[in-house]
Backbone as a printed PyTorch tensor [residue, N CA C, xyz], in Angstrom:
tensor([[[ 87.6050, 105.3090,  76.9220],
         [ 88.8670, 105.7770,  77.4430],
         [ 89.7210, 106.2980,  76.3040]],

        [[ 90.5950, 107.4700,  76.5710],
         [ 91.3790, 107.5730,  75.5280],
         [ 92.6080, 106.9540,  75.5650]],

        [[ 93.3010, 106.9290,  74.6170],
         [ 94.7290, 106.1100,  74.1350],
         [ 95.9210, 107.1640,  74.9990]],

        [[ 96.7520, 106.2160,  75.1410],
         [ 98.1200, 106.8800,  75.7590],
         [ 98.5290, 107.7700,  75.0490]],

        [[ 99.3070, 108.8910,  75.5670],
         [ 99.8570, 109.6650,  75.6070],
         [ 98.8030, 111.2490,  74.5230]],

        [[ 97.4960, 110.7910,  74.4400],
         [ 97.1980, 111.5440,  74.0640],
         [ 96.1320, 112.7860,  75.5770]],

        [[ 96.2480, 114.5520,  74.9080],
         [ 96.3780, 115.1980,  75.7160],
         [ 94.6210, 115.1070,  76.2650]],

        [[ 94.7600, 115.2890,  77.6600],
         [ 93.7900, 115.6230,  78.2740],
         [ 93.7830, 116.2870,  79.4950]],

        [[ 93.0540, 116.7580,  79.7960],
         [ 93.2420, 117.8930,  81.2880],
         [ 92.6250, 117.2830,  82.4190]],

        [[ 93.7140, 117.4510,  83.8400],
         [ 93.3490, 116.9660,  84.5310],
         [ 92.0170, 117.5020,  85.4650]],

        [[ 91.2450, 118.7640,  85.1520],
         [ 90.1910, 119.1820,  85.4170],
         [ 88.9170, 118.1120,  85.1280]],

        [[ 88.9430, 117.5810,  83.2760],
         [ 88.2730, 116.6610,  82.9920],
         [ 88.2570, 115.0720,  83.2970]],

        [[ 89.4650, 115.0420,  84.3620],
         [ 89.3900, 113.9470,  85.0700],
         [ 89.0070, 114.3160,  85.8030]],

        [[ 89.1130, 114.6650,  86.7200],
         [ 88.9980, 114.7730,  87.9590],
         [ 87.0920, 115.2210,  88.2700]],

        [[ 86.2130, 115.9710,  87.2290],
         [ 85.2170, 115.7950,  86.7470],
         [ 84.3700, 115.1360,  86.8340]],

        [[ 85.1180, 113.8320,  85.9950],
         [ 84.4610, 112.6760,  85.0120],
         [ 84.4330, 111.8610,  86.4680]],

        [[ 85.3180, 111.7640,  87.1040],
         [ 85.3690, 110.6900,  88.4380],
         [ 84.3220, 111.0950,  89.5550]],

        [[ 84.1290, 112.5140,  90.0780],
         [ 83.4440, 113.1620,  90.5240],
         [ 81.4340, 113.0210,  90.1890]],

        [[ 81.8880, 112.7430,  88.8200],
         [ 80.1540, 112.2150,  88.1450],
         [ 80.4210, 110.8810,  88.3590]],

        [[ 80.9890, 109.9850,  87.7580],
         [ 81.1320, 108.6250,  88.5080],
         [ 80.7640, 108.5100,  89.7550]],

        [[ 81.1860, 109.1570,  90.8690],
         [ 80.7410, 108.6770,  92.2540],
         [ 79.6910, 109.2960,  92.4790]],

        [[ 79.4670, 110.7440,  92.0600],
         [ 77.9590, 111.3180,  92.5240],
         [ 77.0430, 110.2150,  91.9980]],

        [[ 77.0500, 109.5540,  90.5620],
         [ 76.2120, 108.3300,  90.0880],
         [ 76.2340, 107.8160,  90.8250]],

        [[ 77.1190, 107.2050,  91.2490],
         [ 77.3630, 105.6630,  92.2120],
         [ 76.5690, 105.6450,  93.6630]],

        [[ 76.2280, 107.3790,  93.9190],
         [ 75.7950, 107.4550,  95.4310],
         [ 74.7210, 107.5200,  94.9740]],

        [[ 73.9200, 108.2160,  94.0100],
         [ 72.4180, 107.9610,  93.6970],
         [ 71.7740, 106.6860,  93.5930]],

        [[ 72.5840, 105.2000,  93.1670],
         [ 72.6830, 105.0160,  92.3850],
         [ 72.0810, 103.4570,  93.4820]],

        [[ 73.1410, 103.5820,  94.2030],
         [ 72.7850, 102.6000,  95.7550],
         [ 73.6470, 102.8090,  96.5620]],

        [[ 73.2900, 101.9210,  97.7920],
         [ 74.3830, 102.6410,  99.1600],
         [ 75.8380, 101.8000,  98.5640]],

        [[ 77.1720, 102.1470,  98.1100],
         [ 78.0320, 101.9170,  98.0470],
         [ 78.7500, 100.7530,  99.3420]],

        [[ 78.7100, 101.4690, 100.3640],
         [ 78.9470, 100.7560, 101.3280],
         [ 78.5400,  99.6980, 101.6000]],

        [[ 77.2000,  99.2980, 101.2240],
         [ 76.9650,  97.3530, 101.0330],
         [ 77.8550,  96.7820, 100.2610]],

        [[ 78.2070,  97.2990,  99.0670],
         [ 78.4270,  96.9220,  97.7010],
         [ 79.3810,  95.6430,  98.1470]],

        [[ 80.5560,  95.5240,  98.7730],
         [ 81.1350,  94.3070,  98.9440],
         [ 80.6300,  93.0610,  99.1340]],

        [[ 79.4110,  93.5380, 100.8350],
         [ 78.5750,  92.3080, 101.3960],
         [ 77.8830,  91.9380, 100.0190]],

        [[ 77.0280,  92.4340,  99.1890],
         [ 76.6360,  92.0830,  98.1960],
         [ 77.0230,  91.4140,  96.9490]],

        [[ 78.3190,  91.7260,  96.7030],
         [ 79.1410,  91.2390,  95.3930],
         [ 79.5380,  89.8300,  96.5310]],

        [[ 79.8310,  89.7630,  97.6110],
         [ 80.6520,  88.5800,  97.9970],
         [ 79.3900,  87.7600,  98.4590]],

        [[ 78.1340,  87.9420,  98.5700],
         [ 76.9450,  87.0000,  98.5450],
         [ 76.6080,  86.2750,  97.4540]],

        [[ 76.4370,  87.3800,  96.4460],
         [ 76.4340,  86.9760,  95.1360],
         [ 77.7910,  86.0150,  94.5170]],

        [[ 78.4690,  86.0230,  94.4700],
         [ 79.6310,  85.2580,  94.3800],
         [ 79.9110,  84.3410,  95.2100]],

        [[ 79.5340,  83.8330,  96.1330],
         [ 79.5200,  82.7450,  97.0490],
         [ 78.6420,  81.6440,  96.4010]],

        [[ 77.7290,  82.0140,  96.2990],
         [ 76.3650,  81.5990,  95.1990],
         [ 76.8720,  81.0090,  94.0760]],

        [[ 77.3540,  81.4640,  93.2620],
         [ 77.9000,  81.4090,  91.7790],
         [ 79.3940,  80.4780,  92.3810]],

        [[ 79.8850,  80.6790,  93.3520],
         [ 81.1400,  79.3370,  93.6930],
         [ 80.3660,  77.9720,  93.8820]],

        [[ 79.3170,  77.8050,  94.2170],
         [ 78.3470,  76.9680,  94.3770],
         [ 77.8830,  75.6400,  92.8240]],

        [[ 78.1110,  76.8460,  92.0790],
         [ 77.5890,  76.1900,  91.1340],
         [ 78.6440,  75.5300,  89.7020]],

        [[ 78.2540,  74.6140,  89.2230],
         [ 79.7040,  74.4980,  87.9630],
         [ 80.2090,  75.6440,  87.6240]],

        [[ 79.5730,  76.8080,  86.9390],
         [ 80.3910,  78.2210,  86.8590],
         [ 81.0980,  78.2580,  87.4730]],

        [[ 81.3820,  78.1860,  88.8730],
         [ 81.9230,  78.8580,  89.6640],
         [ 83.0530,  77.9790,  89.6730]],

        [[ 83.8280,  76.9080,  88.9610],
         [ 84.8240,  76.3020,  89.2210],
         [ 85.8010,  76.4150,  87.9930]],

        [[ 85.3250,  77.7790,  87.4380],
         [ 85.9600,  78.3880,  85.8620],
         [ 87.2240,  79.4750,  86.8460]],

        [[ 88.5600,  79.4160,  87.0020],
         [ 89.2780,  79.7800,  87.8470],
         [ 89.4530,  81.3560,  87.4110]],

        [[ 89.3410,  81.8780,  85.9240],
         [ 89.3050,  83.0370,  85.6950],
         [ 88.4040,  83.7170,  86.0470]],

        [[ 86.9790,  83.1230,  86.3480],
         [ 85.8290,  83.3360,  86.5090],
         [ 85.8780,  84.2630,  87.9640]],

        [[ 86.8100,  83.2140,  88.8590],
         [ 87.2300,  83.2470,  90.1880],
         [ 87.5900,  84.3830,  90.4070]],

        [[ 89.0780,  84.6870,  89.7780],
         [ 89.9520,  85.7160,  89.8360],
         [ 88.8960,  86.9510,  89.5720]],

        [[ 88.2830,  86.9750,  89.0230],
         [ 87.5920,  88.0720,  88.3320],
         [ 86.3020,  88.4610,  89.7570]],

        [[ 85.9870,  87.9340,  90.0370],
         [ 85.2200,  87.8770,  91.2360],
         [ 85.8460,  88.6380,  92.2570]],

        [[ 86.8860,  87.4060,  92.8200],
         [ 88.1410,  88.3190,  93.5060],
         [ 88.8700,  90.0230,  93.6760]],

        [[ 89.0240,  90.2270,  92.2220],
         [ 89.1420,  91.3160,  91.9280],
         [ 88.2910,  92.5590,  92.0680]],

        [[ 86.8410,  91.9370,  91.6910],
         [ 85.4300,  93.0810,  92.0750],
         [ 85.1990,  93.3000,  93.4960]],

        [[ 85.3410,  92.2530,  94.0980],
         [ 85.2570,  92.8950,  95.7180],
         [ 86.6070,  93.7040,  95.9890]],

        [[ 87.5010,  93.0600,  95.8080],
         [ 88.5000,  94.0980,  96.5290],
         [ 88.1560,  95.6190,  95.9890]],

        [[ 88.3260,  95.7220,  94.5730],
         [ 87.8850,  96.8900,  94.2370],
         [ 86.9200,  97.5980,  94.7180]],

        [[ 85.8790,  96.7790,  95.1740],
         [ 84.1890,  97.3120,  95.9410],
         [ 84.9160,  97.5270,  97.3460]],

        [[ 85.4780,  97.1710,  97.8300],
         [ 86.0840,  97.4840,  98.9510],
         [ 86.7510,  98.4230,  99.5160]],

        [[ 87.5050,  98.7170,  98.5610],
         [ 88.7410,  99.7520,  98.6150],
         [ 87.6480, 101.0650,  98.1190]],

        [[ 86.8470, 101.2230,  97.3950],
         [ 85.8170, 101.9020,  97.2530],
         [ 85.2630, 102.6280,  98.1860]],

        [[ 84.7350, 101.2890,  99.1060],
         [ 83.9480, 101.7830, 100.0770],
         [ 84.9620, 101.9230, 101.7240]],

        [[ 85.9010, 101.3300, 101.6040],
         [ 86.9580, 102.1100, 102.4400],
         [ 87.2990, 103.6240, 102.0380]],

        [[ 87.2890, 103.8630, 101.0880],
         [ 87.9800, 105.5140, 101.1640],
         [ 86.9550, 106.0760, 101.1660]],

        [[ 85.1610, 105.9020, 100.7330],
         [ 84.3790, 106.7480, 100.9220],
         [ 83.5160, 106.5300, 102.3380]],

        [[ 83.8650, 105.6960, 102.6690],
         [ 82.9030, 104.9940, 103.9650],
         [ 82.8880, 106.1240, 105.2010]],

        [[ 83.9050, 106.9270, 105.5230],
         [ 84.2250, 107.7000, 106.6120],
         [ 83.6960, 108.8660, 106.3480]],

        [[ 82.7600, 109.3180, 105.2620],
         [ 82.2150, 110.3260, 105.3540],
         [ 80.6730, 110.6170, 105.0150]],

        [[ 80.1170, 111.0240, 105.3970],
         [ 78.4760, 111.0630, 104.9770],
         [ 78.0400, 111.1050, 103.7730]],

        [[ 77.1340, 110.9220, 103.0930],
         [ 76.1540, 110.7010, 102.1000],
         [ 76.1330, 112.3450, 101.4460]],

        [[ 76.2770, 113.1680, 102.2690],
         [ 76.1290, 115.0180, 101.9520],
         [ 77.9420, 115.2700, 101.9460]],

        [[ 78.4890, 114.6470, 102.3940],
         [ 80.0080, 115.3180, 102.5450],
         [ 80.4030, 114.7180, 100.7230]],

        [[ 79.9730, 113.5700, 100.5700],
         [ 80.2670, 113.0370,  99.4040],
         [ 79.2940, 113.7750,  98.3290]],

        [[ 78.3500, 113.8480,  98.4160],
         [ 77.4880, 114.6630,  97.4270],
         [ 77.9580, 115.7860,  97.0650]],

        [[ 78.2980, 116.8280,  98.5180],
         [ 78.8590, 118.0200,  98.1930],
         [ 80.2480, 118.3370,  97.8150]],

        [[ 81.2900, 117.6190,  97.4700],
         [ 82.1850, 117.1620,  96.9610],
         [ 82.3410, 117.4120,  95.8730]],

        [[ 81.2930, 116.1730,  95.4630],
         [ 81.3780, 115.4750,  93.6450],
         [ 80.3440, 117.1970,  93.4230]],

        [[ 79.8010, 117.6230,  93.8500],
         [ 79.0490, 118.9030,  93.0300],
         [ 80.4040, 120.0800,  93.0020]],

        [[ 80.8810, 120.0470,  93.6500],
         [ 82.2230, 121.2470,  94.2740],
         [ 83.1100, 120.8250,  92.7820]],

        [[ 83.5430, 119.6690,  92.9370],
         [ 84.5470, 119.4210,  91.7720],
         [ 83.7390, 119.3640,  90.1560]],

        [[ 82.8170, 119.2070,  90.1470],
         [ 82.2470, 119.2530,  88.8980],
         [ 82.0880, 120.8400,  88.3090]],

        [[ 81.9460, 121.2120,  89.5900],
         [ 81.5830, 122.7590,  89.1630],
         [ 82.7610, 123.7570,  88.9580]],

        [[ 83.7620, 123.3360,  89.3660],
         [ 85.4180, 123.5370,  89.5550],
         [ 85.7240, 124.2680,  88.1170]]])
C-alpha cells in the first residue's frame, strides 16, 4: 500500500480492485466464502485458541467482511462480474 497523501490515480485503483475480484472469482465461488470462514471458526471456538478474545474479534471481522463481499457481488452472475473486472481493467 502506499503512504498518505502521496499521489496516485484513481484509474489505478479502481484497476488494482477490479484484478482483486477478477482473482477472487477465479479463485473460488466467493459466495460460500462466509458459510466457510464461519465453519471454520466455529471449529477453532472449540478449541483453547479459540478463547484468545483478539483471536475472536479478528474472526468476527473476516466474516463480516466475507459478507459484505458477497452481498454486493452476490446479485449478479459469474459473467456480469467477469465482464466488469475485464471492462475496468481495460479502461
Amino acid at each position: 500500500m502506499q503512504k498518505e497523501n502521496e499521489k496516485t490515480s484513481e484509474p489505478d485503483v479502481m484497476c488494482a480492485m477490479a484484478k482483486f475480484l477478477s482473482d477472487l472469482w477465479f479463485e473460488d465461488d466467493f459466495r460460500d466464502q462466509p458459510e466457510h470462514l464461519s465453519e471454520i471458526f466455529e471449529t477453532i471456538l472449540l478449541t483453547e485458541m479459540g478463547d484468545d478474545q483478539d483471536l475472536r474479534i479478528k474472526m468476527v471481522s473476516s466474516i463480516r467482511t466475507s459478507k459484505m463481499l458477497a452481498n454486493a457481488l452476490g446479485p449478479f452472475s459469474d459473467m456480469e462480474i467477469n465482464n466488469a473486472c475485464k471492462k475496468i481493467m481495460n479502461a
